[in-house]
Structures are given as structure tokens and as C-alpha cells.
Amino acid sequence: MLKDITIGQYIYGSSPIHRMDPMLKLIFVIAYVVLLFSASTTAGIVGAVAFSLIIYKISGIPIKLIAKSLKPIVPVVVFTAVINMFFIPGDPLITIWKLTISRQGLFYAVILSFRITCLISASSLLTYTTSPIQLTDAIERLLSPLKKLKMPVHELAMMMSIALRFIPSLIEETDKIMSAQKSRGASLDSGKLREKVKALVPVLVPLFVSAFRRADELALAMECRCYRGGEGRTRLHESHFSSVDAFGTAVLVLMFGYVIATNCLFEAVI
Amino acid sequence: MSNIISFKNVLFSYNGEQEALHDINLNIQKGEFVAVLGYNGSGKSTLAKLINAILLPGSGKVLVDGMDTNDESLTFEIRKKVGMVFQNPDNQIVASTVEEDVAFALENLGVESSEMRRRVDSALETVGMSEYCNYAPHRLSGGQKQRVAIAGVLAMSPQCIVLDEPTAMLDPRGRKAVIDTALSLNREKGITIVLITHFMDEAALADRVVVLSGGRIAKNGPPREVFSDYDGMKQLGLGVPVAAELAQELRARGINLPRGIITPDDMVEALSPCLWRKPDERSSAGGEY
């Protein structure tokens, strides 16, 4: 039962988006968010929304999945939209009791909803097209300048990737321990919440003990294979700036140009 | 032939009181396949960990290809020469794909990425795991994981591989695959193998068997010689290979079999002449049936 849990939401694929350098992808997502919030004209925002739709199309990620990733944020979007609708002053449009919806407020609410939706879908696209390990790697590379400030960037990334690697093993182990305890008469999924939580103790204790033992053995195995921290390490998959990356950069720069141009040419709506 | 590993009067103790190893003197030659036997707590694993400087001797010396493990500046050179494979296949795979795990040691050593690619591919091919190079480790069987672990060590191109009970957690098929891999590395690539095991049948395949008991070397010799001493092995709390055990039982029933039967092949060879003889001759040649 526990085996079906997938870590992250990576969907295997070979689209140009999948093939892009993960670090670049991470930067692009951040840049896109900046772009989304700096676009202050209708044309600019429409462009930014269209851009994310096109990228989704290229990535080959099914539309259903976007809907799924957006579901949890619907309340947030609605809440911020409503708040903005009522509290932005401007030309009154509708008045309900003491609350007034202004034209500007309504407009702002719509645009903000678009912005949040695009922000979430862009970041989920990153996790859909990049495996957790690639992502860890990307974060390590992105943060590597901080090494000069004595930040343990490599160690953090190594810890993260080992944690990811061991999640399936620990899930398997949990399954085994649960079966073992059940076979000794433990009831793990009945009773009140308090009892259920109490029943987890005999599962968690052996799990922790075994995790520590694993950690110990793994450290030994790593030492045997000459691990000595990040100093002088090389990688099997060195990332090279590929044509996909170049194309992606060019497109993003163009998008920025477009947004800046629209911001200058048209009247700001926000 | 020269010694790749030599223990000189090695003493080791974990807590300063009880000695795990007493006065060990042992030489392992280049290209040799040595099996180390002993019951739990006899010091087998300690011996293994002393070889690649995971543990340092309390007194005495461990030399690996002439390098003293006590010299900290040589630790990584020694670990490059002697690879270790441990018992639990799950707890020695670091990366989340097979090929990245095999590359782990090379990444640590700062090998250039194209050279790394070549060595990873060849290591995976040697252990017969090429087609699994992009698999996540938890999708492999125990025997496959253990072969990946061997490949990870192999990628460093070591001169010696120490396997610390590599088959203890595997099913018979996985066990066979791992032992066959170790054997072929020894026979074809001339890599020295030190196999620590509980399985007498695996030890029977070695060039030499070292039996540890209470932290001392109790026996040290070719498997034929060691396993022929049935009573001695039983006294040490150990068994003998199935074929040797059978030979012993048959001898006890008065069947006259030659000494030194330790593999099924030996047994077949010893028994087949009996089958070719006529019944009346059998009793005179092979005892009573």
C-alpha cells in the first residue's frame, strides 16, 4: 500500500523542457515569476499567460495534471481575489450593503488570479519535468557561490539526495515493521485518534533504530569509496550549455523585452 | 608473487579491554582468492575493516601493497587499491540511479567525466548490469544490488576487493550471481579477492581458507586441507561444505572414499567408479551398500 507513494511529481519524458539544464530551469521559473509581476499592462499579462500555456504544450504534460496541481490553491486565489475586489478603492461599480466593488478592484482581482495561477503552474512544471535528484543538483549549483561564505552547500545537497534515495527503502521498511507488529496483535488502524497515534509508537521506534543503523553503514560505505566532502568532486553528468538551453534563454529574454515594451507603450492597468 | 596485504602482529580492540584480534600474522598474495571463515564475533569483519584503514590496528602493522594503513596521508591511496563490499546491499548504494552510484567513487576521486563514463560502463558490463544503468536501486533484487555495489568498487580499478558477507542477505540465485562475479573478477582480471563468508560451499571455491576463532587464526590453508579436518572444523563451531559433510557420513558408514572431497564434482568423481563395478565387487571396493 505504502509502495505506491511517489516522491515529487516528476513525470518521465524527453521534451525539450525535460532536457533543459535543471539549474537554468530553476532560474527561468524565478525569472518568469518576476516577469509575471512586472507586467503591468493587459497585453503584457496576456502574453505571459500565453507563454506558460505554450511551454506546457511543449512539455507534453497532460492538461489534467495542471488542473490537479492548481486545485489546492483555488481557495487562496478566491480569497485574495475577493479581498482585493472589496478593498481597492476606485470608481464604485456595485455596492452591497457597506461593501463596494470598484472597477479597478475587480480588474486587479482578475489579474492577480491569473498571476497566482501562472506562478503555481510554472513552478509545478518545474517539478513535473525535473526529477528530485536533478533539482537537488540544480540547487547545489545555484547556491555554490555561497560556499565562499562557508555555507555547507555540498553537504546540504548530499543530505537531500541521500534522503530522496532512501525514501523508498524506508517506506518498504515501514511496511515490514507494520506487518510485523500487526502479526503480533497490534491494531494500527482502529480506535480513536489518540489510540491510533499511540499505536504508531511501536512502528516508529524500530524505524528510527533501523534508520540510524542504515546511516552508520552508509557512512562507512561512502568512506570506503573515498568520499571526502565536496572538495575536488567531479560529476558523471556534467551539464553543458546545450542548444535547448540557448533557445530557452533567448525566448525568455524576448519575453522580457516584450513585457518591458508593453509596459512602456501602453497605459498601466495596475 | 608479492603480497598485496600483510598483517604483521596485528592486535585490535574495540573498547581497550577485550581484544577482537590477537596477534594476527597473515599474508595475502596478489591475485589470490582467500575466503575467511569464523563464527559470529570471531573477528572476521574487524579483519576486513583493518585492510582498508576503516579501523587502525592497536599495535602491529597492516600493509597494503607496501603502504602502512597507519599513515593517514595514504588512506585514500589504500582505499583506491582495496574496495569493500558490505553485507546489506541497501545500505551501501548512495545515489538514486545505478550508473550514478557506480560513478560515486570516481566522482569523489575527481575523475574527468568522459573517463568516468567509460569506466562506469565497463564496470557495469563486467558485473552484467549494463541494461539496468538507469534503474532506481530500490527496483533491483538483492543480488543485483550487490552486483551494483561490486561495480561501484570495480570502477575505482582496485587491485583487491574485500567482500564482507556479501551473500548473507541474498536468495540462492542472487548468491550464485554474486559469487560467480567475484570468481570471474579473480580468474579473468586477476583481482585479489578476500571473501568473508558463512557459507562453506562458497569458501570451497577459494584458493585458500583462513579460519578465525576468538580473534586468532585457527586454520590457514587450501580448502581441501582445511575442510578435510571435519572434527577440527566442528570444534571451531563451523561446518564443512555439503559434499565434505556427505563424504564424512559415507565414511562413517564404512564406505571408503578418498580424502579431500569438498565440491559436488569431487564427490561425483569419487563415487562414479563405484557405480561402474558389479555388485559383488562393490562391497570389496566401496564398503557395504
Coordinates of C-alpha atoms in Angstrom, one line a residue:
Chain A
M1 CA 0.0 0.0 0.0
L2 CA 2.7 2.4 1.0
K3 CA 4.8 1.4 -2.0
D4 CA 2.5 3.4 -4.4
I5 CA 3.6 6.7 -2.9
T6 CA 5.6 8.6 -5.5
I7 CA 8.1 11.2 -4.4
G8 CA 7.8 14.6 -6.0
Q9 CA 5.7 14.7 -9.1
Y10 CA 8.3 14.1 -11.8
I11 CA 6.8 12.7 -15.0
Y12 CA 9.3 11.0 -17.2
G13 CA 9.6 12.5 -20.6
S14 CA 12.1 13.7 -23.3
S15 CA 10.6 17.0 -24.3
P16 CA 13.0 20.0 -24.8
I17 CA 11.7 21.2 -21.4
H18 CA 12.8 17.9 -19.8
R19 CA 16.2 18.1 -21.4
M20 CA 16.9 21.7 -20.3
D21 CA 19.6 22.2 -17.7
P22 CA 17.8 21.9 -14.3
M23 CA 19.6 24.9 -12.9
L24 CA 18.6 27.0 -15.8
K25 CA 15.1 25.8 -15.5
L26 CA 15.1 26.9 -11.8
I27 CA 16.4 30.3 -12.8
F28 CA 13.8 30.6 -15.5
V29 CA 11.0 29.9 -13.2
I30 CA 12.2 32.6 -10.8
A31 CA 12.6 35.0 -13.8
Y32 CA 9.2 34.1 -15.1
V33 CA 7.6 35.0 -11.7
V34 CA 9.4 38.3 -11.8
L35 CA 8.1 38.8 -15.4
L36 CA 4.6 37.9 -14.3
F37 CA 4.6 40.5 -11.6
S38 CA 6.3 43.2 -13.5
A39 CA 3.9 43.1 -16.5
S40 CA 1.5 45.9 -15.7
T41 CA -0.4 46.1 -19.0
T42 CA -3.2 43.9 -20.3
A43 CA -1.1 42.9 -23.3
G44 CA 1.9 42.1 -21.1
I45 CA -0.1 39.8 -18.8
V46 CA -1.9 38.1 -21.7
G47 CA 1.5 37.5 -23.2
A48 CA 2.8 36.0 -20.0
V49 CA -0.2 33.7 -19.6
A50 CA 0.0 32.6 -23.2
F51 CA 3.7 31.9 -22.7
S52 CA 3.1 29.5 -19.9
L53 CA 0.4 27.7 -21.9
I54 CA 2.8 27.3 -24.8
I55 CA 5.5 25.9 -22.6
Y56 CA 3.1 23.4 -21.1
K57 CA 2.1 22.3 -24.6
I58 CA 5.8 21.8 -25.5
S59 CA 6.5 19.8 -22.3
G60 CA 3.8 17.3 -23.1
I61 CA 2.5 17.3 -19.6
P62 CA -1.2 16.4 -19.7
I63 CA -3.7 19.3 -19.0
K64 CA -5.4 17.2 -16.3
L65 CA -2.2 17.4 -14.3
I66 CA -2.2 21.2 -14.3
A67 CA -5.7 21.2 -13.1
K68 CA -4.7 18.8 -10.3
S69 CA -1.8 21.0 -9.3
L70 CA -4.0 24.0 -9.2
K71 CA -6.8 22.5 -7.2
P72 CA -5.2 23.1 -3.7
I73 CA -4.6 26.8 -4.4
V74 CA -8.2 27.6 -5.6
P75 CA -9.2 28.8 -2.1
V76 CA -6.1 31.0 -1.9
V77 CA -6.9 32.5 -5.3
V78 CA -10.5 33.1 -4.5
F79 CA -9.7 34.6 -1.1
T80 CA -7.1 37.1 -2.4
A81 CA -9.4 38.0 -5.3
V82 CA -12.3 38.7 -3.1
I83 CA -10.2 40.7 -0.6
N84 CA -8.7 42.8 -3.5
M85 CA -12.1 43.3 -5.1
F86 CA -13.5 44.9 -2.0
F87 CA -10.6 46.8 -0.7
I88 CA -9.1 48.5 -3.7
P89 CA -10.6 52.0 -3.8
G90 CA -11.7 53.4 -7.2
D91 CA -14.8 54.1 -9.2
P92 CA -17.7 52.2 -7.5
L93 CA -19.2 49.5 -9.6
I94 CA -21.6 47.6 -7.3
T95 CA -22.4 48.3 -3.7
I96 CA -23.6 45.5 -1.5
W97 CA -24.5 46.7 2.0
K98 CA -21.4 48.6 3.2
L99 CA -19.0 47.0 0.8
T100 CA -18.2 48.5 -2.6
I101 CA -16.6 46.7 -5.5
S102 CA -14.6 49.2 -7.6
R103 CA -13.8 48.8 -11.3
Q104 CA -10.1 48.9 -10.5
G105 CA -10.6 46.4 -7.7
L106 CA -12.4 43.9 -10.0
F107 CA -9.7 44.3 -12.6
Y108 CA -7.0 43.9 -10.1
A109 CA -8.6 40.8 -8.7
V110 CA -8.8 39.1 -12.1
I111 CA -5.2 39.9 -12.9
L112 CA -4.0 38.7 -9.6
S113 CA -5.8 35.4 -10.0
F114 CA -4.1 35.0 -13.3
R115 CA -0.7 35.8 -11.8
I116 CA -1.1 33.3 -8.9
T117 CA -2.4 30.6 -11.3
C118 CA 0.5 31.1 -13.6
L119 CA 3.0 31.2 -10.8
I120 CA 1.8 27.9 -9.4
S121 CA 1.6 26.2 -12.8
A122 CA 5.1 27.4 -13.8
S123 CA 6.6 26.0 -10.6
S124 CA 4.7 22.7 -10.9
L125 CA 6.0 22.5 -14.4
L126 CA 9.5 22.6 -13.0
T127 CA 8.8 19.7 -10.7
Y128 CA 6.9 17.8 -13.4
T129 CA 9.8 17.9 -15.8
T130 CA 12.8 17.7 -13.3
S131 CA 13.5 14.7 -11.1
P132 CA 14.0 15.5 -7.4
I133 CA 17.7 14.5 -7.8
Q134 CA 18.2 16.9 -10.7
L135 CA 16.5 19.5 -8.7
T136 CA 18.8 18.9 -5.7
D137 CA 21.8 19.1 -8.1
A138 CA 20.5 22.4 -9.5
I139 CA 20.1 23.9 -6.1
E140 CA 23.6 22.9 -5.2
R141 CA 25.0 24.5 -8.3
L142 CA 22.8 27.6 -7.9
L143 CA 23.9 28.1 -4.3
S144 CA 27.6 27.1 -4.9
P145 CA 28.8 30.8 -4.7
L146 CA 27.7 30.6 -1.1
K147 CA 30.5 28.1 -0.4
K148 CA 32.8 31.0 -0.3
L149 CA 30.8 32.2 2.7
K150 CA 31.5 28.8 4.4
M151 CA 27.9 27.6 3.8
P152 CA 27.9 23.8 3.6
V153 CA 26.1 23.8 0.2
H154 CA 27.5 20.5 -1.0
E155 CA 26.7 18.8 2.3
L156 CA 23.2 20.0 2.3
A157 CA 22.7 18.8 -1.3
M158 CA 24.2 15.4 -0.5
M159 CA 21.9 15.1 2.5
M160 CA 18.9 15.9 0.4
S161 CA 19.8 13.5 -2.3
I162 CA 20.5 10.7 0.2
A163 CA 17.2 11.4 1.9
L164 CA 15.5 11.1 -1.5
R165 CA 17.3 7.9 -2.3
F166 CA 16.3 6.3 1.0
I167 CA 12.6 7.2 1.0
P168 CA 11.6 4.1 -0.9
S169 CA 13.8 1.9 1.3
L170 CA 12.3 3.4 4.5
I171 CA 8.8 3.1 3.1
E172 CA 9.4 -0.6 2.5
E173 CA 10.8 -0.9 5.9
T174 CA 7.8 0.8 7.5
D175 CA 5.6 -1.7 5.6
K176 CA 7.5 -4.6 7.0
I177 CA 7.5 -3.3 10.6
M178 CA 3.8 -2.6 10.4
S179 CA 3.1 -6.1 9.2
A180 CA 5.4 -7.5 12.0
Q181 CA 3.6 -5.5 14.7
K182 CA 0.2 -6.4 13.2
S183 CA 1.1 -10.1 13.3
R184 CA 1.8 -9.7 17.0
G185 CA -1.6 -8.3 17.5
A186 CA -1.1 -4.6 17.2
S187 CA -4.1 -2.8 15.9
L188 CA -2.8 0.1 13.8
D189 CA -5.8 1.4 12.1
S190 CA -8.7 1.1 14.5
G191 CA -9.7 3.1 17.6
K192 CA -9.8 6.8 18.3
L193 CA -7.2 9.2 17.0
R194 CA -5.4 9.1 20.4
E195 CA -5.2 5.3 20.2
K196 CA -4.1 5.4 16.6
V197 CA -1.2 7.8 17.4
K198 CA -0.2 5.6 20.4
A199 CA -0.3 2.5 18.2
L200 CA 2.3 4.2 15.9
V201 CA 5.0 4.2 18.6
P202 CA 5.9 0.5 18.2
V203 CA 6.3 1.3 14.4
L204 CA 8.3 4.4 14.8
V205 CA 10.8 3.2 17.3
P206 CA 12.2 0.3 15.3
L207 CA 12.0 2.5 12.2
F208 CA 14.3 5.1 13.8
V209 CA 16.7 2.5 15.2
S210 CA 17.0 1.0 11.7
A211 CA 17.4 4.4 10.1
F212 CA 20.3 5.2 12.4
R213 CA 21.9 1.8 11.6
R214 CA 21.5 2.4 7.9
A215 CA 23.1 5.8 8.3
D216 CA 26.0 4.3 10.1
E217 CA 26.6 1.7 7.4
L218 CA 26.1 4.1 4.6
A219 CA 28.7 6.4 6.0
L220 CA 31.1 3.5 6.2
A221 CA 30.4 2.5 2.6
M222 CA 30.8 6.1 1.5
E223 CA 34.1 6.4 3.3
C224 CA 35.3 3.2 1.7
R225 CA 34.6 4.7 -1.7
C226 CA 36.8 7.7 -0.9
Y227 CA 34.2 10.2 -0.1
R228 CA 35.7 13.3 1.5
G229 CA 33.2 16.1 1.0
G230 CA 32.6 18.3 -2.0
E231 CA 36.3 19.3 -2.4
G232 CA 37.5 18.3 -5.9
R233 CA 34.5 16.3 -6.8
T234 CA 33.5 15.8 -10.4
R235 CA 30.2 14.7 -11.8
L236 CA 29.2 11.9 -14.1
H237 CA 26.6 14.1 -15.8
E238 CA 28.4 17.3 -16.4
S239 CA 25.9 19.9 -17.6
H240 CA 26.8 21.6 -20.8
F241 CA 25.1 24.7 -22.2
S242 CA 23.0 22.9 -24.9
S243 CA 21.1 24.3 -27.8
V244 CA 17.9 23.8 -25.9
D245 CA 19.3 25.9 -23.1
A246 CA 20.3 28.6 -25.6
F247 CA 16.9 28.6 -27.2
G248 CA 15.2 28.8 -23.8
T249 CA 17.3 31.7 -22.7
A250 CA 16.6 33.6 -26.0
V251 CA 12.9 33.0 -25.6
L252 CA 12.9 34.3 -22.1
V253 CA 14.9 37.4 -23.0
L254 CA 12.4 38.1 -25.8
M255 CA 9.6 37.7 -23.3
F256 CA 11.2 40.2 -21.0
G257 CA 11.7 42.6 -24.0
Y258 CA 8.0 42.2 -24.8
V259 CA 6.8 42.9 -21.3
I260 CA 9.1 45.9 -21.0
A261 CA 7.9 47.2 -24.3
T262 CA 4.2 46.8 -23.4
N263 CA 4.9 48.4 -20.1
C264 CA 6.3 51.5 -21.9
L265 CA 3.9 51.7 -24.8
F266 CA 0.6 51.0 -23.1
E267 CA -1.1 52.6 -20.1
A268 CA -0.6 50.6 -17.0
V269 CA -3.7 48.9 -15.7
I270 CA -2.3 48.1 -12.4
Chain B
M1 CA 54.3 -13.4 -6.2
S2 CA 54.3 -10.4 -3.9
N3 CA 52.0 -9.8 -1.0
I4 CA 49.2 -7.2 -1.6
I5 CA 48.0 -7.4 2.0
S6 CA 50.0 -8.3 5.0
F7 CA 49.2 -8.3 8.7
K8 CA 52.2 -8.1 11.0
N9 CA 51.5 -9.0 14.6
V10 CA 48.2 -7.1 14.5
L11 CA 46.3 -6.5 17.7
F12 CA 42.9 -4.8 17.7
S13 CA 40.4 -4.0 20.4
Y14 CA 37.2 -2.0 20.2
N15 CA 37.0 -1.0 23.8
G16 CA 40.5 -1.3 25.1
E17 CA 39.8 -4.3 27.2
Q18 CA 38.5 -7.2 25.1
E19 CA 40.7 -7.9 22.1
A20 CA 38.8 -8.6 18.9
L21 CA 42.0 -9.7 17.2
H22 CA 45.1 -11.1 18.8
D23 CA 48.5 -11.2 17.1
I24 CA 47.4 -11.8 13.6
N25 CA 50.0 -12.6 11.0
L26 CA 48.6 -13.1 7.6
N27 CA 49.9 -12.5 4.0
I28 CA 47.6 -12.4 1.0
Q29 CA 49.3 -12.6 -2.4
K30 CA 48.4 -10.7 -5.5
G31 CA 45.7 -12.5 -7.5
E32 CA 44.8 -14.8 -4.7
F33 CA 41.2 -15.7 -3.7
V34 CA 41.1 -16.0 0.0
A35 CA 38.0 -17.0 2.0
V36 CA 37.8 -16.0 5.6
L37 CA 35.6 -18.1 7.9
G38 CA 34.6 -18.0 11.5
Y39 CA 31.6 -17.9 13.7
N40 CA 29.9 -14.6 14.7
G41 CA 32.3 -12.5 16.8
S42 CA 35.4 -14.3 15.7
G43 CA 36.9 -11.1 14.3
K44 CA 36.1 -11.6 10.6
S45 CA 34.6 -8.2 9.9
T46 CA 37.2 -6.5 12.1
L47 CA 39.9 -8.1 9.9
A48 CA 38.2 -6.8 6.8
K49 CA 37.9 -3.2 8.1
L50 CA 41.6 -3.2 9.1
I51 CA 42.5 -3.8 5.5
N52 CA 41.3 -0.5 4.1
A53 CA 42.0 1.7 7.0
I54 CA 38.4 1.9 8.3
L55 CA 39.9 0.6 11.5
L56 CA 43.6 1.0 12.5
P57 CA 45.5 -1.7 14.4
G58 CA 46.1 -1.2 18.1
S59 CA 49.5 -2.5 17.6
G60 CA 51.3 -4.1 14.8
K61 CA 51.0 -3.2 11.1
V62 CA 48.7 -3.7 8.2
L63 CA 50.4 -3.2 4.9
V64 CA 48.5 -2.8 1.7
D65 CA 50.8 -3.1 -1.3
G66 CA 53.6 -1.9 0.9
M67 CA 51.6 1.1 2.3
D68 CA 51.1 1.2 6.0
T69 CA 47.4 1.9 6.9
N70 CA 48.6 3.9 10.0
D71 CA 49.9 6.6 7.6
E72 CA 46.9 8.9 7.2
S73 CA 48.3 10.5 4.1
L74 CA 48.0 7.2 2.3
T75 CA 44.4 6.4 3.4
F76 CA 42.8 7.3 0.1
E77 CA 45.5 5.5 -1.9
I78 CA 44.8 2.4 0.1
R79 CA 41.0 2.7 -0.3
K80 CA 41.6 3.1 -4.1
K81 CA 43.5 -0.2 -4.1
V82 CA 41.2 -2.1 -1.8
G83 CA 37.5 -1.9 -2.4
M84 CA 34.9 -3.0 0.1
V85 CA 31.5 -4.6 -0.4
F86 CA 29.3 -5.0 2.6
Q87 CA 26.6 -7.3 3.7
N88 CA 23.5 -5.1 3.4
P89 CA 23.0 -4.2 -0.3
D90 CA 20.6 -1.4 0.6
N91 CA 22.9 0.5 2.9
Q92 CA 25.8 0.9 0.5
I93 CA 24.1 2.3 -2.5
V94 CA 24.4 6.1 -2.3
A95 CA 22.9 7.5 -5.5
S96 CA 19.4 7.2 -6.8
T97 CA 20.3 5.6 -10.1
V98 CA 22.6 2.6 -10.8
E99 CA 25.0 4.4 -13.0
E100 CA 25.4 7.4 -10.7
D101 CA 26.1 5.0 -7.8
V102 CA 28.8 3.2 -9.8
A103 CA 30.2 6.7 -10.5
F104 CA 30.2 7.7 -6.9
A105 CA 33.7 6.7 -6.0
L106 CA 35.0 8.2 -9.3
E107 CA 33.2 11.5 -8.6
N108 CA 34.9 11.6 -5.2
L109 CA 38.3 10.9 -6.8
G110 CA 37.7 13.8 -9.2
V111 CA 37.9 11.7 -12.4
E112 CA 37.1 13.5 -15.5
S113 CA 33.5 12.9 -16.8
S114 CA 34.3 11.3 -20.1
E115 CA 36.8 8.9 -18.5
M116 CA 34.2 8.3 -15.8
R117 CA 31.6 7.4 -18.3
R118 CA 33.9 4.8 -19.9
R119 CA 34.8 3.3 -16.5
V120 CA 31.2 3.2 -15.3
D121 CA 30.1 1.4 -18.5
S122 CA 32.8 -1.1 -18.4
A123 CA 32.3 -1.8 -14.7
L124 CA 28.6 -2.4 -15.2
E125 CA 29.3 -4.6 -18.1
T126 CA 31.8 -6.7 -16.1
V127 CA 29.1 -7.5 -13.5
G128 CA 26.4 -7.9 -16.1
M129 CA 24.3 -5.0 -15.1
S130 CA 24.6 -2.7 -18.1
E131 CA 20.9 -2.9 -19.0
Y132 CA 19.9 -1.6 -15.6
C133 CA 22.1 1.5 -15.7
N134 CA 19.2 3.9 -15.3
Y135 CA 17.2 1.9 -12.7
A136 CA 16.5 3.2 -9.3
P137 CA 18.2 1.0 -6.7
H138 CA 15.0 0.0 -4.9
R139 CA 13.7 -1.6 -8.1
L140 CA 16.6 -4.2 -8.1
S141 CA 16.8 -7.5 -6.4
G142 CA 19.3 -8.1 -3.6
G143 CA 21.7 -9.9 -5.9
Q144 CA 21.5 -7.2 -8.5
K145 CA 22.1 -4.5 -5.8
Q146 CA 25.1 -6.4 -4.6
R147 CA 26.5 -6.6 -8.1
V148 CA 26.0 -2.9 -8.5
A149 CA 27.9 -2.4 -5.2
I150 CA 30.7 -4.6 -6.7
A151 CA 30.6 -2.5 -9.9
G152 CA 30.9 0.7 -7.8
V153 CA 34.1 -0.7 -6.3
L154 CA 35.3 -2.0 -9.6
A155 CA 35.1 1.4 -11.2
M156 CA 37.9 2.5 -9.0
S157 CA 40.0 -0.2 -10.6
P158 CA 41.2 -1.7 -7.3
Q159 CA 43.8 -4.5 -7.0
C160 CA 41.9 -6.1 -4.3
I161 CA 38.2 -6.4 -3.3
V162 CA 37.1 -7.3 0.2
L163 CA 33.6 -8.8 0.3
D164 CA 32.2 -8.8 3.9
E165 CA 29.5 -11.4 3.8
P166 CA 28.1 -10.2 0.5
T167 CA 25.7 -13.0 0.2
A168 CA 24.3 -13.2 3.7
M169 CA 21.1 -11.4 2.8
L170 CA 20.5 -12.9 -0.6
D171 CA 18.5 -15.8 -2.0
P172 CA 20.3 -18.7 -3.6
R173 CA 20.1 -17.3 -7.1
G174 CA 21.4 -13.9 -6.0
R175 CA 24.1 -15.6 -4.0
K176 CA 25.3 -17.6 -7.0
A177 CA 25.4 -14.5 -9.3
V178 CA 27.5 -12.6 -6.7
I179 CA 29.9 -15.4 -6.2
D180 CA 30.2 -16.0 -9.9
T181 CA 31.0 -12.4 -10.4
A182 CA 33.7 -12.5 -7.7
L183 CA 35.2 -15.6 -9.2
S184 CA 35.3 -14.2 -12.7
L185 CA 36.9 -11.0 -11.4
N186 CA 39.6 -13.1 -9.8
R187 CA 40.2 -15.5 -12.7
E188 CA 39.9 -13.1 -15.6
K189 CA 41.0 -9.8 -14.2
G190 CA 43.5 -11.1 -11.6
I191 CA 41.9 -9.1 -8.9
T192 CA 42.7 -10.3 -5.4
I193 CA 39.5 -11.3 -3.6
V194 CA 39.1 -11.6 0.1
L195 CA 35.7 -13.2 0.8
I196 CA 34.3 -13.2 4.3
T197 CA 31.5 -15.7 4.5
H198 CA 29.4 -18.0 6.5
F199 CA 28.8 -20.4 3.6
M200 CA 31.2 -23.3 3.4
D201 CA 30.4 -24.0 -0.2
E202 CA 31.5 -20.5 -1.2
A203 CA 34.7 -21.0 0.8
A204 CA 35.4 -24.2 -1.0
L205 CA 35.8 -22.2 -4.3
A206 CA 38.7 -20.2 -2.8
D207 CA 42.4 -20.8 -3.3
R208 CA 42.9 -20.6 0.4
V209 CA 40.8 -20.6 3.5
V210 CA 41.6 -18.7 6.7
V211 CA 39.6 -19.7 9.7
L212 CA 39.3 -17.3 12.6
S213 CA 38.3 -18.3 16.1
G214 CA 38.3 -16.0 19.1
G215 CA 40.3 -13.4 17.2
R216 CA 43.1 -15.8 16.3
I217 CA 43.9 -17.6 13.1
A218 CA 42.9 -21.2 13.8
K219 CA 43.4 -22.6 10.3
N220 CA 45.1 -21.3 7.2
G221 CA 45.4 -23.4 4.1
P222 CA 43.9 -24.7 0.9
P223 CA 40.2 -25.6 1.2
R224 CA 40.9 -29.2 0.6
E225 CA 43.2 -29.4 3.6
V226 CA 41.1 -27.2 5.9
F227 CA 37.8 -29.0 5.1
S228 CA 39.3 -32.4 5.4
D229 CA 39.6 -31.8 9.1
Y230 CA 36.0 -32.5 9.8
D231 CA 36.3 -32.8 13.5
G232 CA 38.5 -29.8 13.8
M233 CA 36.0 -27.6 12.0
K234 CA 33.2 -28.8 14.1
Q235 CA 35.2 -28.0 17.2
L236 CA 35.6 -24.4 15.9
G237 CA 31.8 -24.2 15.7
L238 CA 31.8 -24.4 11.9
G239 CA 30.6 -26.8 9.3
V240 CA 32.2 -28.1 6.2
P241 CA 30.8 -27.9 2.6
V242 CA 27.9 -30.2 1.9
A243 CA 30.0 -32.6 -0.2
A244 CA 32.6 -32.9 2.6
E245 CA 29.8 -33.5 5.1
L246 CA 28.3 -36.2 2.9
A247 CA 31.7 -37.8 2.4
Q248 CA 32.2 -37.9 6.2
E249 CA 28.8 -39.5 6.7
L250 CA 29.5 -42.1 4.0
R251 CA 32.9 -42.8 5.5
A252 CA 31.2 -43.3 8.9
R253 CA 29.1 -46.0 7.3
G254 CA 32.2 -47.7 6.1
I255 CA 32.4 -46.5 2.5
N256 CA 36.0 -46.0 1.6
L257 CA 36.3 -42.6 0.0
P258 CA 39.4 -40.6 -0.7
R259 CA 40.3 -37.6 1.4
G260 CA 39.7 -34.0 0.3
I261 CA 36.2 -34.2 -1.2
I262 CA 34.8 -30.7 -0.9
T263 CA 32.8 -30.0 -4.0
P264 CA 30.0 -31.9 -5.7
D265 CA 32.3 -32.5 -8.6
D266 CA 34.8 -34.2 -6.3
M267 CA 32.0 -36.4 -5.0
V268 CA 30.9 -37.4 -8.4
E269 CA 34.4 -38.3 -9.3
A270 CA 34.8 -40.4 -6.2
L271 CA 31.5 -42.2 -6.4
S272 CA 31.3 -42.9 -10.1
P273 CA 33.9 -45.7 -10.1
C274 CA 31.7 -47.5 -7.6
L275 CA 28.7 -47.4 -9.9
W276 CA 30.6 -49.0 -12.8
R277 CA 31.6 -52.0 -10.8
K278 CA 29.4 -55.1 -10.5
P279 CA 27.5 -55.5 -7.2
D280 CA 29.8 -58.2 -5.8
E281 CA 32.9 -56.1 -6.5
R282 CA 31.3 -53.1 -4.9
S283 CA 31.4 -54.3 -1.4
S284 CA 35.0 -55.0 -1.6
A285 CA 35.9 -51.7 -3.1
G286 CA 33.4 -49.3 -1.6
G287 CA 32.5 -50.9 1.7
E288 CA 29.0 -52.2 2.3
Y289 CA 26.0 -50.9 0.4

